[in-house]
Structures are given as C-alpha cells and as structure tokens.
Amino acid sequence: MTTSNENSQDTARPTGETVTMTNTQAFQHATPSRLEGQRLDYVPETTAIKALTPEKARQRLEQTRADYLAQREKLAPAAQELNRLRKIRAAAEQQSKQAGENWRQGFLEDFGKRGKEIREQQKAEREWRLEVEQTEAMIELLEPQVEWLRLHTQIAREEFQRNRRNAREVLGRHALLEAVKALCATDEAQEFYATLPALFDAVAEDLCNNAPYMAHHFGVDVSAEPGTAIKSSLNNQENSRLDFEIRQRQYAAIGEMVWRLRPEVRDAKPEGLADLEPLASEDARNIYGGTIARARRLKELETTLGSAAH
C-alpha cells in the first residue's frame, strides 16, 4: 500500500518527540469530521468507493437487479419450452424406433406377410418419425433464441453482481465511517483520546530503544542515546522511515486494544445487498470468452433470429 507521509503527518501526532497535549487537544486532534473527504492510509479505498456515493451505489444496484430479473423472466419459459420439446423429441424417437422394430419382427415371423398389424406399426413409425421431424424443426428455431436470452441473462447477472460488490464496498465504508464518527463523539471517547499521547510516546520510546532493530535498520547504537534522542543521529530520510514505523505501531496498539475488547455481535450488513440464486435455466459459464467474443455471438444470433430477437 502506498502511504503518503505528508498526509500521515497531518492525521497523526509527531512520532519522534515528546509532545505535551491537553485532554481537549488530544480529543480535537481526532475529531470525527476529519474523516470527511480525507484519505485514510490504512483503510482500503476501492475504485467504487472513490466514484460512487451510497445513494448512487444503491440506485445502480436496484437498476441492475431489476434488469437481471426482467431478463431471466424471459429466459425461464423459453428454456422450459425448449426442454419440453427435447423430451417430446426423445419420446417420439423412441416410439418410432419401437414401431419400426415391431413391424420388422412381425414381418419376419409371418414369413413376409404384410398383415393389418404390420401396416399399423408401419403407419405408427411414419407418424412418430413425422413428429420427430416437426419437433426437431421447432427445436432448431427455438435453440438460438434461448441461447440469445441466456447470454443476455448472463450479462445482466454479471452486471448485477458487479454493482452488488460495489454497493457492498461503498455502503460498508459509509456505515463504518458513520459508526466511527458516532463512537468518537462520546464522552468516553474523549477520555480515551486523552490517554493516547502517553501511549504514543511509550511506543516511540520502545522502538527507539530496540537495539537489534535500530542496529539492523539504521546502524546506530541506542545505548549511546536511549529513547527518541537517537533521532538526532539519523538523517532526514532515516527519520522519515523511523517515524513511519512508529506511526504504524501506534495505530496497531490502538487497534489491538479495541479489537480485543470487541463485543459479541454479528457483522453489520447494509440492507438490500442480498444475492439472487440463479435459475436452473441460466448458464454461469463464460463459454464465449471475452466481451468481444460475446458481442460477436449476440450479433450472429440476432442475424439468425431477425425481428424475433428484439
């Protein structure tokens, strides 16, 4: 993660010096309103969070949900009818095959005589074969339409899922910041903030007195100048690196305490983000490849279907 030292210095107190802060100053330094429009170095910010407001994210989610539902409402009956026709074809093929076997066997058993029963079986074979051919013709007409509907449904579902992820990110971030703002505006939070300067100083001193760390990363002997006084032996770049590490540890110290004292509650989930189970007639596989290949296939299907595709 890229971290802006300049921004971090603005959102955290100096890390290498002992700074006296009153209780009020400590509280005001972390006023919740500072989160508005600010970059948070350690809280991930996705493209959706940068681009969308909660209202816009909800609108896009609801629109793509409605589009997806509309597409699959068209697909479901067409796919059901296609399956029905395929079953009819399979049954007719079986009946035709059975009738053909029956008259051939009877013909041989009667030593070439073509009696009434044989003629009836031959007629049944022809009728069932005609049923197969007619059903096959209907299947050939319906198959490209179902594929066209299925592909449109798949595209609509992908768009719905994409906006669902975006909404989850945007609304989750919004809910987090609102909860943090409410929590940090309490009297208890003011008392907590008042204790942080001492904690931050202790963290800075502890790292600067870490002889193996300081020797390995900066080549200095902390026994000569214990505590943050060792910073006078470092150049500006080294001090920036040290401040960054101290700041991370200060934030980690706060997070460790807050996380370990968390109550037993369920994860908060913004409303309206429920997923939709795909229908059995849908095909979640991307068998066409990328966007260009799918667009090409849609055009081919529309050419085959003509006006029926619109």
PDB file of N, CA, C and O in Angstrom, residues 7 38 122 146 156 185 189 274 310:
ATOM      1  N   ASN A   7       0.375  13.225   4.289  1.00  0.00           N
ATOM      2  CA  ASN A   7      -0.979  13.053   4.793  1.00  0.00           C
ATOM      3  C   ASN A   7      -0.968  12.410   6.170  1.00  0.00           C
ATOM      4  O   ASN A   7      -1.745  12.753   7.050  1.00  0.00           O
ATOM      5  N   GLN A  38     -11.326  12.717   3.535  1.00  0.00           N
ATOM      6  CA  GLN A  38      -9.906  12.532   3.786  1.00  0.00           C
ATOM      7  C   GLN A  38      -9.449  11.151   3.339  1.00  0.00           C
ATOM      8  O   GLN A  38     -10.210  10.184   3.385  1.00  0.00           O
ATOM      9  N   GLN A 122     -46.213 -49.886 -39.275  1.00  0.00           N
ATOM     10  CA  GLN A 122     -45.505 -49.056 -40.251  1.00  0.00           C
ATOM     11  C   GLN A 122     -46.067 -47.629 -40.256  1.00  0.00           C
ATOM     12  O   GLN A 122     -45.313 -46.654 -40.362  1.00  0.00           O
ATOM     13  N   VAL A 146     -33.199 -19.160 -27.234  1.00  0.00           N
ATOM     14  CA  VAL A 146     -32.875 -19.461 -25.839  1.00  0.00           C
ATOM     15  C   VAL A 146     -31.423 -19.102 -25.549  1.00  0.00           C
ATOM     16  O   VAL A 146     -31.105 -18.548 -24.489  1.00  0.00           O
ATOM     17  N   ALA A 156     -26.532  -9.655 -17.834  1.00  0.00           N
ATOM     18  CA  ALA A 156     -27.276  -8.889 -16.832  1.00  0.00           C
ATOM     19  C   ALA A 156     -26.916  -9.329 -15.424  1.00  0.00           C
ATOM     20  O   ALA A 156     -26.803  -8.503 -14.504  1.00  0.00           O
ATOM     21  N   ALA A 185     -17.573  10.600  19.082  1.00  0.00           N
ATOM     22  CA  ALA A 185     -18.192  11.823  19.580  1.00  0.00           C
ATOM     23  C   ALA A 185     -18.672  11.676  21.025  1.00  0.00           C
ATOM     24  O   ALA A 185     -19.227  12.619  21.589  1.00  0.00           O
ATOM     25  N   ALA A 189     -15.076   8.515  24.526  1.00  0.00           N
ATOM     26  CA  ALA A 189     -14.023   8.645  23.521  1.00  0.00           C
ATOM     27  C   ALA A 189     -13.075   9.781  23.871  1.00  0.00           C
ATOM     28  O   ALA A 189     -11.862   9.675  23.676  1.00  0.00           O
ATOM     29  N   ALA A 274     -28.723  -8.478  -0.639  1.00  0.00           N
ATOM     30  CA  ALA A 274     -28.901  -9.922  -0.772  1.00  0.00           C
ATOM     31  C   ALA A 274     -28.675 -10.366  -2.210  1.00  0.00           C
ATOM     32  O   ALA A 274     -29.016  -9.666  -3.159  1.00  0.00           O
ATOM     33  N   HIS A 310     -35.761  -8.923 -30.973  1.00  0.00           N
ATOM     34  CA  HIS A 310     -35.947  -7.589 -30.410  1.00  0.00           C
ATOM     35  C   HIS A 310     -37.308  -7.475 -29.726  1.00  0.00           C
ATOM     36  O   HIS A 310     -38.198  -8.231 -29.958  1.00  0.00           O
TER      37      HIS A 310
END
